[in-house]
Amino acid sequence: MSDKLTGRDHRSLRRVRYEDELNPQQLAVVMHPGGPMLALAGAGTGKTRTLVYRASRLIEDGVPPGRILLLTFTNKAAREMMRRVEQLLEHGMNRVTGGTFHSAGHRILRRYAEFLGYSPRFSILDREDATDLMGAALADTSPEVPGQRMPKPRLLVDLYSFVINTGHDLADVLSERAPQFIDQGEVIAGVFKRYLERKRAADLMDFDDLLLNWLLLLTRFPRARQELQENFSHILVDEYQDTNRLQADIVDAMLGPERNVMVVGDDAQSIYAFRGADFENILGFPERHPECEVFRLETNYRSVPPILGLANASIEHNTRQFKKLLRPDREGGELPTEVAVPTPEIQATYVADQILELVEEGLELEDVAVLYRNHAHSLDLQVELARRNIPFRVRSGLRFFEHRHVKDVLAHLRFVDNPRDEVAFARLIKLRDGFGPRLAARLWDDLAGADSLRRLLGTDSGSLGLPRPARTSLTQLQTLMDTLSAPKTLGQPGEAIRQVVESFYGPWARAHLENSGSRLEDLEQLALFADGYPDLNAFLSEVTLLNDLSGEEAVAGPPDDMVTLSTVHQAKGIEWRAVFVIWLSEGRFPSFRADDEEEERRLFYVAVTRARDRLCLVRPEIARDRYRVDTILDPSRFLSELPDVVRELVTVAEERRADGYDALPGGGRYTLPSFVDDASGDDDIN
């Protein structure tokens, strides 16, 4: 490309030796003269490197940095790319507009806000503020509809966001994500309209508005569109397979006459449909841009050949894709292993044993990851690692027992087990209609005594002077607590969990929480885990102890040296030397809740391509259902469709552990702090 500003040929002035630093496929992308281009970057093929060198080459050829718009899905990724370009060119990159779609939209809307009827100083709502405003819109619009028949404000915000980002019809979204409210579609649409009116009147935008208003600016105001097209002559988009329909339309509308857009992505890693990502964006890009040139980056620098052979063999079963073949840059490597274990419990024991063997071989815990389809699938493993004092982190940031829905349900069981547990009572009562913190505290004061549960069950709700919604909620709670405190239920903690979910928490979660289906699946897994305990107290004691186990002394190493546990969705973009993929059984991976087999296979592809050196695919053969009946599990179809030559088949026999687990760290003498009242008068505890 020649510099259009000066007319000089910059090829002789380049500081970067592109031919020496890029492979032929990457070089073809970087040196493309212009116009629309799609770079299909397979896993581990140097996608970021290619984007960085493309930006560097454009600047060297005379494109002002300020005319490059770099769109990513995290500001961290944009900053890293700009830092690397700056290193290549040895001059400032501060004029490049780079960041997420939302941050770029924010900067643009500050400049053009008045076109849309906003002031340039408009405020941005965070999620909590948006929920409060949606609640006000609900109160404005549907006072005649009983509250229990409408989604709560938090869920309404999630539904609204999905509709805005995907462009899907509200009725279709309700049918898929909240079918219990399908009959309230017209009322919900009215709430959304009122929510928009309230935002505009108060000069407010939420995160979704940053994209919606950006598109409205481009489609309804030709002057603004022309100025933006002139301002940004080149658009680079990272992870294009993860864009939703709204983001894709924004990119298309930003293109000027020369249509200089480079989108980079991998259709084989399109796994976020549940968030609104549209697979058709990348698949249909060449059709929307007939002059588009398609490039394939296929040289993989991450994984050993046997792992890539397995990945290629799996993804070729998808029919709707751009065909490509990952080729290894590395040599050697061990075959992946497919391991059949008798039960989920033995699966956890096997993985823990293998992790310790890898450490003995010289790997750091930081080099190891365990991946799974659903967060609930990690429960047995989290318990096993905690018992064995093997440090681990969960990519979501929360361990299983720390999740809100798990703590909500456990609060009911804790109160039954210990009627003096004020914290548990406060948590469960505030879930009920009519109870806020103040009224909940007053009720506790009224119930205080030797046995708050007995007092609760024996109290006439009408005698407490509670508002009608609170009285109704209390009566329902009394019925549930009566069931939970029965001797039969106390001896079946799994059934106690199911009672809480079926009688109250399931309907409550569907009305209040996003991803309620996945959360309820978590709770059924919790119930199955609890089925293994003889009574409620034993189960709750174990849960409490497991939460406190740190595993800091099992394996020597730095404080942050931990095994990573992650859903496959959370693991995308990361790599480890050794990866275990667990629960590879039909109904688990692929999930029985999934209706798109090809997306599930892409998810499996993402999982296996996280591994650099070692890959272990584990499947339990039997699992116990809620009726304590052993059910035979078929191998995942993703394993069954693989040729035998791409992995080693291993069967693990059931073994009973004869020894106990490592003891918890402890010992020494403890001196009571002065503020602790020691009734014995002895300040030392042995």
PDB file of C-alpha atoms in Angstrom, residues 8 38-39 73 84 139 154 161 179 206 231 317 332 413 415 426 455 469 535 582 623 630:
ATOM      1  CA  ARG A   8       5.755   7.959  -0.731  1.00  0.00           C
ATOM      2  CA  LEU A  38     -11.789 -12.366   7.214  1.00  0.00           C
ATOM      3  CA  ALA A  39      -8.888 -14.040   8.988  1.00  0.00           C
ATOM      4  CA  PHE A  73     -13.900  -7.854  23.997  1.00  0.00           C
ATOM      5  CA  ARG A  84       2.980  -4.494  21.331  1.00  0.00           C
ATOM      6  CA  ALA A 139     -44.415  -0.022  39.153  1.00  0.00           C
ATOM      7  CA  ARG A 154     -33.329  -8.070  37.908  1.00  0.00           C
ATOM      8  CA  SER A 161     -30.467  -6.795  27.511  1.00  0.00           C
ATOM      9  CA  PRO A 179     -41.496 -19.402  29.375  1.00  0.00           C
ATOM     10  CA  ASP A 206     -27.219   1.743  30.427  1.00  0.00           C
ATOM     11  CA  ASN A 231     -12.547   9.465  11.020  1.00  0.00           C
ATOM     12  CA  HIS A 317     -18.021 -33.701  12.123  1.00  0.00           C
ATOM     13  CA  GLY A 332       6.488 -35.421  19.382  1.00  0.00           C
ATOM     14  CA  LEU A 413     -31.095 -26.371  55.986  1.00  0.00           C
ATOM     15  CA  PHE A 415     -31.786 -22.928  60.169  1.00  0.00           C
ATOM     16  CA  ALA A 426     -31.967 -13.476  57.848  1.00  0.00           C
ATOM     17  CA  ARG A 455     -41.532 -20.646  67.918  1.00  0.00           C
ATOM     18  CA  PRO A 469     -47.567 -10.012  51.669  1.00  0.00           C
ATOM     19  CA  ASP A 535     -28.253 -36.896  58.082  1.00  0.00           C
ATOM     20  CA  ILE A 582     -14.239 -34.475  32.927  1.00  0.00           C
ATOM     21  CA  ALA A 623     -24.073 -42.117  38.181  1.00  0.00           C
ATOM     22  CA  ASP A 630     -27.461 -46.343  39.606  1.00  0.00           C
TER      23      ASP A 630
END
